[in-house]
Amino acid sequence: MEMDAQEKLLAAGTRLFAQKGFAAVSIRELSQAAETNSSLISYYFGGKEGLYAAVLEKQFASVDSVIASVRERHLSPVERIEAYAQGVLTAHTQNPYIIRFLYSEFANPTPAFEAIQKEVRKIYEFLHQTINEGITRGQFRADLNPAHAVLAIAGMMNFYFISRPLRRYFLPAEGEHDAQYFEDALKIYLNGVTKHGD
Amino acid sequence: MEMDAQEKLLAAGTRLFAQKGFAAVSIRELSQAAETNSSLISYYFGGKEGLYAAVLEKQFASVDSVIASVRERHLSPVERIEAYAQGVLTAHTQNPYIIRFLYSEFANPTPAFEAIQKEVRKIYEFLHQTINEGITRGQFRADLNPAHAVLAIAGMMNFYFISRPLRRYFLPAEGEHDAQYFEDALKIYLNGVTKHGD
DNA sequence: GTCTATATTGCGATAGAC
DNA sequence: GTCTATCGCAATATAGAC
């Protein structure tokens, strides 16, 4: 462990802002969770908003590295879709709170939104280009609308994590089927977009 | 129009709670948006929390009617998947804020969560049964995991609305392609789950 | 049924001791 | 670098006039 007050505040902020949203968390609650003093939030981060910005920045830095590692490899369209799915799984597994922040910013943008938008756009363009290439190469159905095909795969992959808290209430003791879901969803998707009668 | 104070508060609460979240909206802001007085929130709803509960109740009542109308029809598995997609489109079109409340409750359940959970469970079981029947009838692939197939279709359909606010920032002037997206996504999904070599 | 006025609590930020 | 104490303000709720 060995965390100083600044690190403990960042950790507490990540958890609490993700769980309850920015407005619902007070600096008193934050400082108690971090076992430190509320005045240190201003000292280190310039206030509650500054702490929130620091939390977001750290979250999305890790996303960026995942994207970059996928982009630089030379892969076929199908392999790229698979790499995207694996990247989503990796990102959400490494960082279970990121989907909350992403959605919070969708719904109610803060100044940090611009940076997030840039990340999302990179992913969108990567997928869009992948679909187009798959069509051009004759591997994907020619009647595919690329923008819609992108939304379809992104929805299949991200909704799994979005719906996680709710699923825990009514699905039989979901162990950790994450990898299996991604495999199954990929099969449905690739089967749905590729040409048949091969 | 002809709205009394109670109706105006309910309308203002729906918009503001959806846009900013429960904690980020004050009763002053609410009463100003409704062009009335903050004390009326307590008078009619017993307080800010009561107004929020009333907003949620009204939102999910409309979802229930959509589900019920789909369930009672006699449809084949493929037709039921199509009816589900149409139902999602209808519900979100009639009520653009519902996805926000749904997600807010996923992330941070309030006492209203129990009722929402019941609605979601109904939808889940409808889809699960549909997939199973499709497999039994030999229309869907036998190696399909029903739970995963449900999540895949729910993700494709709901993520479209979840991502709407963000898409507006980087997609070329999305007109209203909603119906077209649903058609395209359905084609991918059904193509992905049904048996081939027919 | 709707308003004004106000009681009370909790908020975020900061001054200043150590 | 971390604490205590406190300031000023905005929050929700309510009492009471009309």
XYZ file of C-alpha atoms (C1' of nucleotides) in Angstrom, chain B residues 26-28 39 47-48, chain D residues 10-15:
12
model
C -32.008 21.760 -6.550
C -35.635 22.387 -5.675
C -35.065 26.055 -6.511
C -42.672 24.844 -1.482
C -40.212 16.663 -1.042
C -37.579 16.383 -3.728
C -26.956 27.312 -0.769
C -29.471 23.338 0.252
C -34.353 21.261 1.775
C -38.214 21.708 4.325
C -41.936 24.084 6.650
C -44.909 27.629 9.032
